[in-house]
Short mmCIF file of C-alpha atoms in Angstrom, two decimals:
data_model
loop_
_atom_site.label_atom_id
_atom_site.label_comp_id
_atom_site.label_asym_id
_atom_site.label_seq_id
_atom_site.Cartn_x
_atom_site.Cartn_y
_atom_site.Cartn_z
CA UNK I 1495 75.44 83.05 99.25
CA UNK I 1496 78.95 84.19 98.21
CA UNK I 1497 81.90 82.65 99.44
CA UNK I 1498 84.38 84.86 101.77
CA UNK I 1499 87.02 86.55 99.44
CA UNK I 1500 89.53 88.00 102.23
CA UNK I 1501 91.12 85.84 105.08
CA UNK I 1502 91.65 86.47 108.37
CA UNK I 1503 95.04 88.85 108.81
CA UNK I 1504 94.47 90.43 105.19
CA UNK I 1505 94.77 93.87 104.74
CA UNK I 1506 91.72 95.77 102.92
CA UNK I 1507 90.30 99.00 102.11
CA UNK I 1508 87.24 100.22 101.60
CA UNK I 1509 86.18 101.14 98.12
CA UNK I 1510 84.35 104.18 98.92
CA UNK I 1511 85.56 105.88 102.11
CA UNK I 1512 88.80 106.45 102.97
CA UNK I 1513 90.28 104.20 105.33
CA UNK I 1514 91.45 100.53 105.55
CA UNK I 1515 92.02 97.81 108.04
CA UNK I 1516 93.21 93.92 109.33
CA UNK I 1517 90.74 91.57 108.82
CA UNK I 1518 90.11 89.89 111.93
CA UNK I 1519 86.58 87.75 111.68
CA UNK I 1520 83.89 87.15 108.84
CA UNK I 1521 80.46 86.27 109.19
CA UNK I 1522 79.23 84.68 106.31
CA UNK I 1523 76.46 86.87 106.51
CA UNK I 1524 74.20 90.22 108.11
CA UNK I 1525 75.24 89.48 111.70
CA UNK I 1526 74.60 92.99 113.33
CA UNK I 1527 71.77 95.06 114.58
CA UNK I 1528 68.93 96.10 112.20
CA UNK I 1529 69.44 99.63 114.08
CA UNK I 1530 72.75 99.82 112.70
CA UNK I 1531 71.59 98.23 108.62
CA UNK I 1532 68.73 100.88 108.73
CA UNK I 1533 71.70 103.89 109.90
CA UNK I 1534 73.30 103.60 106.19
CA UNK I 1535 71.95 105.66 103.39
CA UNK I 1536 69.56 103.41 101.22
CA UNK I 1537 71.39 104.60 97.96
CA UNK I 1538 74.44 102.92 99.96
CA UNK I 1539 73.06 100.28 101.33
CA UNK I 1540 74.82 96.96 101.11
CA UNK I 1541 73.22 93.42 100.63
CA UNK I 1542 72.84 91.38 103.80
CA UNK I 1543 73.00 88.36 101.67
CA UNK I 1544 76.92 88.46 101.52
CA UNK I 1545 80.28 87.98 103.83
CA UNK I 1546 80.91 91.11 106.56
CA UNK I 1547 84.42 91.37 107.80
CA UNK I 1548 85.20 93.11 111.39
CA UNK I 1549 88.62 95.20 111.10
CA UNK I 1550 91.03 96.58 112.96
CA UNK I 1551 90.58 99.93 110.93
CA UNK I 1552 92.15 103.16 110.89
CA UNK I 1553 91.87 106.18 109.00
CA UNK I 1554 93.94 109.48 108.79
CA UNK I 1555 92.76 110.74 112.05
CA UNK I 1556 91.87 107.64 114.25
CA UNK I 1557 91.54 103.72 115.12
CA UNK I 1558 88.93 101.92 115.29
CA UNK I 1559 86.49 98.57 114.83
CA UNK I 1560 84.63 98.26 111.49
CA UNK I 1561 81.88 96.09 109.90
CA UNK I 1562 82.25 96.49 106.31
CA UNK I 1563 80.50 94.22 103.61
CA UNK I 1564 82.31 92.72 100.86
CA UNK I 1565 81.05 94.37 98.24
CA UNK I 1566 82.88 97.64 99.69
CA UNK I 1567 85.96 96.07 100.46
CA UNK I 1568 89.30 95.53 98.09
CA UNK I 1569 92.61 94.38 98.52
CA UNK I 1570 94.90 97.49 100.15
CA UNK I 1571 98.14 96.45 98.02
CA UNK I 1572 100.31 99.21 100.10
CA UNK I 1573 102.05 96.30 102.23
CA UNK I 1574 102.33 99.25 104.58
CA UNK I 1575 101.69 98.13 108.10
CA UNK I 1576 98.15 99.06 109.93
CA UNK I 1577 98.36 101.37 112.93
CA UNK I 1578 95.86 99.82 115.11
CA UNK I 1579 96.77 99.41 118.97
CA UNK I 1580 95.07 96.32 119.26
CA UNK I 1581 96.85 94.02 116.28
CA UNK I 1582 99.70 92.87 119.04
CA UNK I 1583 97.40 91.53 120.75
CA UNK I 1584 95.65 89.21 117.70
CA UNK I 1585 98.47 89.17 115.36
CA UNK I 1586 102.31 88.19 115.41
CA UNK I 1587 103.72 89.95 112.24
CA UNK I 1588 103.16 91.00 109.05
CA UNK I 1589 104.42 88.24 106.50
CA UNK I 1590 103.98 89.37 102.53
CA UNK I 1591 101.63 91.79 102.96
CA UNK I 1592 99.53 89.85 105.42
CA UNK I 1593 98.98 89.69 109.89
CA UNK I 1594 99.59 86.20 110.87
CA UNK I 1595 97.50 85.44 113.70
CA UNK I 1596 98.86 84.57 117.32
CA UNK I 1597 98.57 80.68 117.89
CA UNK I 1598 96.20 81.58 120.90
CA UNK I 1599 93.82 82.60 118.64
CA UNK I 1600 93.47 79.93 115.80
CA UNK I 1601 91.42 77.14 116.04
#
């Protein structure tokens, strides 16, 4: 199984559609609903065998939650903040290009 290659408050994009997002949880692996797997084309279909990061996405038109797999996801090397209403209320401040998360919410 591979090891998780982004961190909680990292900012990533996806590698083929156009939008990006603040890490804010990984499951080390396939953690959702086989209704949602079998929704994704087959030819785009990712492993379940791998890390799956929720984000605090947005895109040009809206905000919203993702589940992306790793294997679609890259660094975003903008350091251009994320417009997502709901990073206040997980995240302090962007610190070199990366959310540091609120005290309340580490463990």
């Amino acid at each position: 199984m591979p090891r998780a290659r982004f961190a909680i408050g990292e900012v990533v994009r996806h590698r083929i559609f156009d939008f990006r997002g603040v890490v804010f949880d990984v499951d080390p692996a396939f953690a959702n609903s086989d209704e949602w797997y079998e929704a994704i084309p087959e030819a785009i279909r990712p492993a379940k065998e791998q890390p799956y990061y929720h984000l605090l996405a947005e895109n040009a038109e809206t905000t919203y939650v993702a589940y992306v797999s790793q294997q679609n996801l890259i660094v975003d090397e903008s350091n251009e903040p994320v417009d997502h209403p709901a990073i206040g209320t997980m995240f302090d401040r962007m610190e070199g290009g990366r959310y540091r998360l609120r005290p309340v919410h580490r463990h």
